[in-house]
mmCIF file of C-alpha atoms in Angstrom:
data_model
loop_
_atom_site.group_PDB
_atom_site.id
_atom_site.type_symbol
_atom_site.label_atom_id
_atom_site.label_comp_id
_atom_site.label_asym_id
_atom_site.label_seq_id
_atom_site.Cartn_x
_atom_site.Cartn_y
_atom_site.Cartn_z
ATOM 1 C CA UNK A 34 -23.839 16.261 8.962
ATOM 2 C CA UNK A 35 -21.240 17.492 11.066
ATOM 3 C CA UNK A 36 -17.611 18.614 10.136
ATOM 4 C CA UNK A 37 -14.994 18.586 12.381
ATOM 5 C CA UNK A 38 -11.562 20.487 11.871
ATOM 6 C CA UNK A 39 -8.403 18.660 12.997
ATOM 7 C CA UNK A 40 -5.498 19.974 13.800
ATOM 8 C CA UNK A 41 -3.086 17.095 13.163
ATOM 9 C CA UNK A 42 0.269 18.925 14.853
ATOM 10 C CA UNK A 43 2.402 22.143 13.686
ATOM 11 C CA UNK A 44 5.010 23.246 11.590
ATOM 12 C CA UNK A 45 7.380 25.677 12.768
ATOM 13 C CA UNK A 46 7.971 28.706 12.668
ATOM 14 C CA UNK A 47 4.564 30.108 13.202
ATOM 15 C CA UNK A 48 2.403 27.971 14.586
ATOM 16 C CA UNK A 49 1.274 26.176 11.206
ATOM 17 C CA UNK A 50 -1.088 24.007 11.195
ATOM 18 C CA UNK A 51 -1.107 20.854 9.961
ATOM 19 C CA UNK A 52 -4.991 19.590 8.686
ATOM 20 C CA UNK A 53 -7.267 16.903 8.759
ATOM 21 C CA UNK A 54 -10.824 16.670 8.310
ATOM 22 C CA UNK A 55 -14.027 14.775 9.026
ATOM 23 C CA UNK A 56 -17.188 14.753 7.602
ATOM 24 C CA UNK A 57 -20.233 12.653 9.479
ATOM 25 C CA UNK A 58 -22.942 12.514 6.659
ATOM 26 C CA UNK A 59 -26.592 11.620 7.161
ATOM 27 C CA UNK A 60 -26.443 8.073 7.090
ATOM 28 C CA UNK A 61 -23.996 7.577 9.453
ATOM 29 C CA UNK A 62 -21.438 7.645 7.013
ATOM 30 C CA UNK A 63 -17.939 9.046 7.814
ATOM 31 C CA UNK A 64 -15.450 10.521 5.496
ATOM 32 C CA UNK A 65 -12.010 11.710 6.429
ATOM 33 C CA UNK A 66 -9.981 14.065 4.292
ATOM 34 C CA UNK A 67 -6.481 13.528 5.294
ATOM 35 C CA UNK A 68 -4.015 12.231 7.680
ATOM 36 C CA UNK A 69 -1.734 14.177 8.745
ATOM 37 C CA UNK A 70 2.005 13.700 9.120
ATOM 38 C CA UNK A 71 2.975 9.985 9.734
ATOM 39 C CA UNK A 72 2.771 9.088 13.349
ATOM 40 C CA UNK A 73 6.193 7.767 13.808
ATOM 41 C CA UNK A 74 6.895 11.823 13.997
ATOM 42 C CA UNK A 75 5.530 12.215 17.675
ATOM 43 C CA UNK A 76 8.827 10.775 18.831
ATOM 44 C CA UNK A 77 10.844 11.527 15.492
ATOM 45 C CA UNK A 78 10.473 14.206 13.613
ATOM 46 C CA UNK A 79 11.528 14.424 10.237
ATOM 47 C CA UNK A 80 11.613 18.098 9.437
ATOM 48 C CA UNK A 81 11.717 20.203 6.149
ATOM 49 C CA UNK A 82 14.679 22.354 5.579
ATOM 50 C CA UNK A 83 14.137 25.298 7.764
ATOM 51 C CA UNK A 84 11.362 24.028 9.636
ATOM 52 C CA UNK A 85 10.462 21.810 12.934
ATOM 53 C CA UNK A 86 7.433 19.076 12.695
ATOM 54 C CA UNK A 87 5.858 19.444 16.121
ATOM 55 C CA UNK A 88 2.718 16.680 16.731
ATOM 56 C CA UNK A 89 1.886 16.095 20.376
ATOM 57 C CA UNK A 90 0.369 12.868 20.931
ATOM 58 C CA UNK A 91 -2.981 13.691 21.271
ATOM 59 C CA UNK A 92 -2.776 15.617 17.925
ATOM 60 C CA UNK A 93 -2.366 11.982 15.460
ATOM 61 C CA UNK A 94 -5.047 11.462 13.495
ATOM 62 C CA UNK A 95 -6.383 8.364 15.510
ATOM 63 C CA UNK A 96 -6.589 10.519 18.985
ATOM 64 C CA UNK A 97 -8.428 13.432 17.140
ATOM 65 C CA UNK A 98 -11.033 10.503 15.894
ATOM 66 C CA UNK A 99 -11.064 8.767 19.200
ATOM 67 C CA UNK A 100 -12.064 12.579 20.712
ATOM 68 C CA UNK A 101 -14.975 12.710 18.886
ATOM 69 C CA UNK A 102 -15.786 8.768 19.329
ATOM 70 C CA UNK A 103 -14.255 6.985 16.108
ATOM 71 C CA UNK A 104 -11.737 5.157 15.296
ATOM 72 C CA UNK A 105 -10.191 4.153 11.618
ATOM 73 C CA UNK A 106 -11.955 1.078 11.161
ATOM 74 C CA UNK A 107 -15.446 3.570 11.283
ATOM 75 C CA UNK A 108 -14.409 5.625 8.426
ATOM 76 C CA UNK A 109 -16.000 4.741 5.169
ATOM 77 C CA UNK A 110 -14.193 6.982 2.375
ATOM 78 C CA UNK A 111 -10.606 8.501 3.116
ATOM 79 C CA UNK A 112 -10.379 11.370 0.700
ATOM 80 C CA UNK A 113 -6.879 12.197 -0.533
ATOM 81 C CA UNK A 114 -6.208 15.853 -1.145
ATOM 82 C CA UNK A 115 -3.195 14.787 -2.409
ATOM 83 C CA UNK A 116 0.077 12.752 -1.142
ATOM 84 C CA UNK A 117 2.385 14.710 0.123
ATOM 85 C CA UNK A 118 3.611 13.541 3.541
ATOM 86 C CA UNK A 119 1.866 15.826 5.600
ATOM 87 C CA UNK A 120 -1.169 15.264 4.152
ATOM 88 C CA UNK A 121 -1.136 11.239 3.866
ATOM 89 C CA UNK A 122 1.089 10.354 6.568
ATOM 90 C CA UNK A 123 -1.542 7.688 8.254
ATOM 91 C CA UNK A 124 -3.161 6.252 5.474
ATOM 92 C CA UNK A 125 -2.197 2.801 6.231
ATOM 93 C CA UNK A 126 -4.174 2.997 9.033
ATOM 94 C CA UNK A 127 -7.463 3.020 7.318
ATOM 95 C CA UNK A 128 -7.888 -0.645 5.584
ATOM 96 C CA UNK A 129 -11.238 -0.423 5.603
ATOM 97 C CA UNK A 130 -11.873 2.888 4.094
ATOM 98 C CA UNK A 131 -12.379 3.268 0.053
ATOM 99 C CA UNK A 132 -9.486 5.799 -0.541
ATOM 100 C CA UNK A 133 -10.424 8.671 -2.731
ATOM 101 C CA UNK A 134 -7.823 10.247 -5.370
ATOM 102 C CA UNK A 135 -7.345 11.873 -8.285
ATOM 103 C CA UNK A 136 -6.416 10.007 -10.727
ATOM 104 C CA UNK A 137 -3.776 12.046 -12.155
ATOM 105 C CA UNK A 138 -2.378 12.228 -9.072
ATOM 106 C CA UNK A 139 -1.920 8.835 -8.318
ATOM 107 C CA UNK A 140 -0.330 7.772 -11.070
ATOM 108 C CA UNK A 141 2.225 10.017 -10.903
ATOM 109 C CA UNK A 142 2.772 8.868 -7.783
ATOM 110 C CA UNK A 143 2.650 5.439 -8.417
ATOM 111 C CA UNK A 144 5.116 6.153 -11.193
ATOM 112 C CA UNK A 145 8.032 6.864 -8.676
ATOM 113 C CA UNK A 146 7.833 10.559 -8.566
ATOM 114 C CA UNK A 147 10.470 11.324 -5.988
ATOM 115 C CA UNK A 148 8.424 13.797 -4.424
ATOM 116 C CA UNK A 149 6.311 10.887 -3.026
ATOM 117 C CA UNK A 150 8.541 8.535 -2.455
ATOM 118 C CA UNK A 151 9.223 9.064 0.969
ATOM 119 C CA UNK A 152 6.032 8.170 2.425
ATOM 120 C CA UNK A 153 5.390 5.489 -0.263
ATOM 121 C CA UNK A 154 5.131 2.494 2.336
ATOM 122 C CA UNK A 155 2.452 4.459 4.367
ATOM 123 C CA UNK A 156 0.244 5.891 1.017
ATOM 124 C CA UNK A 157 1.045 2.635 -0.917
ATOM 125 C CA UNK A 158 0.360 -0.108 1.482
ATOM 126 C CA UNK A 159 -0.864 -3.160 0.196
ATOM 127 C CA UNK A 160 -4.043 -3.427 2.332
ATOM 128 C CA UNK A 161 -5.645 0.177 1.009
ATOM 129 C CA UNK A 162 -8.185 0.355 -1.714
ATOM 130 C CA UNK A 163 -8.320 3.187 -4.226
ATOM 131 C CA UNK A 164 -10.660 4.415 -6.291
ATOM 132 C CA UNK A 165 -9.369 6.821 -8.956
ATOM 133 C CA UNK A 166 -11.325 9.829 -9.896
ATOM 134 C CA UNK A 167 -11.006 12.339 -12.938
ATOM 135 C CA UNK A 168 -12.081 15.814 -12.423
ATOM 136 C CA UNK A 169 -15.335 16.998 -10.609
ATOM 137 C CA UNK A 170 -17.343 14.369 -8.192
ATOM 138 C CA UNK A 171 -19.990 13.777 -6.349
ATOM 139 C CA UNK A 172 -18.779 11.706 -3.867
ATOM 140 C CA UNK A 173 -21.966 11.565 -1.015
ATOM 141 C CA UNK A 174 -24.728 13.766 -1.540
ATOM 142 C CA UNK A 175 -23.942 16.773 0.344
ATOM 143 C CA UNK A 176 -20.147 16.555 -0.244
ATOM 144 C CA UNK A 177 -18.050 16.835 -3.780
ATOM 145 C CA UNK A 178 -14.798 16.731 -4.829
ATOM 146 C CA UNK A 179 -13.275 19.632 -6.988
ATOM 147 C CA UNK A 180 -10.168 18.859 -9.018
ATOM 148 C CA UNK A 181 -7.733 21.846 -8.030
ATOM 149 C CA UNK A 182 -4.178 20.894 -9.551
ATOM 150 C CA UNK A 183 -1.833 23.436 -9.454
ATOM 151 C CA UNK A 184 -0.092 23.017 -6.037
ATOM 152 C CA UNK A 185 0.434 19.096 -7.349
ATOM 153 C CA UNK A 186 -1.161 17.627 -10.657
ATOM 154 C CA UNK A 187 -4.282 16.146 -9.498
ATOM 155 C CA UNK A 188 -5.055 17.911 -6.565
ATOM 156 C CA UNK A 189 -8.543 18.226 -5.420
ATOM 157 C CA UNK A 190 -10.199 20.217 -2.726
ATOM 158 C CA UNK A 191 -13.308 19.330 -1.015
ATOM 159 C CA UNK A 192 -17.596 21.067 -0.800
ATOM 160 C CA UNK A 193 -19.313 20.360 1.698
ATOM 161 C CA UNK A 194 -23.392 21.506 2.236
ATOM 162 C CA UNK A 195 -23.770 21.859 6.057
ATOM 163 C CA UNK A 196 -27.544 22.294 6.768
ATOM 164 C CA UNK A 197 -27.420 24.999 8.790
ATOM 165 C CA UNK A 198 -23.701 26.883 8.060
ATOM 166 C CA UNK A 199 -24.540 25.896 4.530
ATOM 167 C CA UNK A 200 -21.640 25.092 2.113
ATOM 168 C CA UNK A 201 -18.096 24.807 3.495
ATOM 169 C CA UNK A 202 -15.160 24.577 0.587
ATOM 170 C CA UNK A 203 -11.676 22.832 1.877
ATOM 171 C CA UNK A 204 -9.074 24.386 0.106
ATOM 172 C CA UNK A 205 -6.224 22.438 1.250
ATOM 173 C CA UNK A 206 -3.096 23.566 -0.683
ATOM 174 C CA UNK A 207 -4.676 24.742 -3.744
ATOM 175 C CA UNK A 208 -5.130 27.700 -1.308
ATOM 176 C CA UNK A 209 -2.642 27.465 1.708
ATOM 177 C CA UNK A 210 -3.557 30.828 3.329
ATOM 178 C CA UNK A 211 -5.617 33.609 3.082
ATOM 179 C CA UNK A 212 -2.842 35.594 1.202
ATOM 180 C CA UNK A 213 -3.384 33.323 -1.926
ATOM 181 C CA UNK A 214 -7.015 33.610 -2.129
ATOM 182 C CA UNK A 215 -6.386 36.125 -5.086
ATOM 183 C CA UNK A 216 -5.872 33.978 -8.378
ATOM 184 C CA UNK A 217 -4.223 37.432 -9.729
ATOM 185 C CA UNK A 218 -1.436 38.252 -6.925
ATOM 186 C CA UNK A 219 -0.875 34.815 -5.345
ATOM 187 C CA UNK A 220 2.242 34.344 -4.435
ATOM 188 C CA UNK A 221 3.941 30.526 -5.839
ATOM 189 C CA UNK A 222 5.773 29.175 -3.589
ATOM 190 C CA UNK A 223 8.508 26.447 -3.510
ATOM 191 C CA UNK A 224 6.288 23.900 -2.752
ATOM 192 C CA UNK A 225 3.961 24.642 -5.394
ATOM 193 C CA UNK A 226 5.010 21.940 -7.810
ATOM 194 C CA UNK A 227 2.548 22.432 -11.222
ATOM 195 C CA UNK A 228 2.974 25.250 -13.604
ATOM 196 C CA UNK A 229 1.293 29.013 -13.033
ATOM 197 C CA UNK A 230 -1.122 28.776 -15.107
ATOM 198 C CA UNK A 231 -3.101 25.576 -13.349
ATOM 199 C CA UNK A 232 -2.278 27.576 -9.752
ATOM 200 C CA UNK A 233 -3.619 30.465 -10.419
ATOM 201 C CA UNK A 234 -6.592 28.125 -12.650
ATOM 202 C CA UNK A 235 -7.530 26.628 -9.668
ATOM 203 C CA UNK A 236 -7.190 29.423 -7.086
ATOM 204 C CA UNK A 237 -10.072 31.374 -9.334
ATOM 205 C CA UNK A 238 -11.859 27.828 -9.482
ATOM 206 C CA UNK A 239 -12.175 28.167 -5.845
ATOM 207 C CA UNK A 240 -13.079 31.538 -6.132
ATOM 208 C CA UNK A 241 -15.699 31.287 -8.506
ATOM 209 C CA UNK A 242 -17.320 28.040 -6.922
ATOM 210 C CA UNK A 243 -17.566 29.745 -3.340
ATOM 211 C CA UNK A 244 -19.421 32.637 -5.414
ATOM 212 C CA UNK A 245 -21.476 31.102 -6.791
ATOM 213 C CA UNK A 246 -22.454 29.131 -3.997
ATOM 214 C CA UNK A 247 -22.837 31.885 -1.736
ATOM 215 C CA UNK A 248 -20.185 29.814 0.798
ATOM 216 C CA UNK A 249 -20.071 30.265 4.234
ATOM 217 C CA UNK A 250 -16.424 29.293 4.471
ATOM 218 C CA UNK A 251 -13.646 28.262 2.554
ATOM 219 C CA UNK A 252 -11.181 26.399 4.413
ATOM 220 C CA UNK A 253 -7.211 27.699 3.920
ATOM 221 C CA UNK A 254 -4.970 24.334 4.185
ATOM 222 C CA UNK A 255 -2.014 26.017 6.397
ATOM 223 C CA UNK A 256 -3.159 29.095 7.671
ATOM 224 C CA UNK A 257 -2.597 29.694 11.277
ATOM 225 C CA UNK A 258 -4.539 33.129 11.400
ATOM 226 C CA UNK A 259 -7.720 31.635 10.527
ATOM 227 C CA UNK A 260 -7.119 28.292 12.504
ATOM 228 C CA UNK A 261 -6.873 30.229 15.528
ATOM 229 C CA UNK A 262 -10.444 31.550 15.179
ATOM 230 C CA UNK A 263 -11.910 27.942 13.561
ATOM 231 C CA UNK A 264 -13.856 25.826 15.833
ATOM 232 C CA UNK A 265 -11.483 22.688 16.334
ATOM 233 C CA UNK A 266 -12.512 19.029 16.927
ATOM 234 C CA UNK A 267 -14.051 17.937 19.275
ATOM 235 C CA UNK A 268 -16.497 21.422 18.564
ATOM 236 C CA UNK A 269 -18.177 20.935 15.042
ATOM 237 C CA UNK A 270 -20.164 23.115 12.014
ATOM 238 C CA UNK A 271 -23.089 21.325 11.199
#
């Protein structure tokens, strides 16, 4: 097993990383988690208010996969943490994969919520095959999905049990930065869509799972300070 952290560009100011992850499981199964902003942003970024998106050609999800010898057609599962455009911007490239999403998130987006509308032609491409799940699920042995609603309803994080490193939790936007890891003191952000109770509950859930598992690492979704010290593809954890 190998876990690759994919830096798929940055949001300025602050060099805030846009993250994806590739997990190579025993038996040759390739699991991708999230796909970053749309690849069109390389030449035509659509900047959020007060921010600037910067994606170099070598930071697209296709380029990052190529750096470790993979193509979109090699991906067996695409785990969708959620459908914000910095996480689902290239889903349409993965027509051979089965896309795994929490039912609550998918139905909210599919029913036309405006938050997910701008990117709908990509995440809702007619060639894509979605599997909806409810709650915590073991996707394949050694990889579990954790339902962590809060940032958005139906958000999910990923737990990976690596043979050498140990357990790693990919929090995604359930905990975007280490400063948000304490459920009692966590600041609410304007991008947090769900109610405060669910946000604090999902934050505490990740802490509880990390403690129970003796997790070696919790990777926060947009933490520039943490990411600067992590192994990034083509380096890996195993």
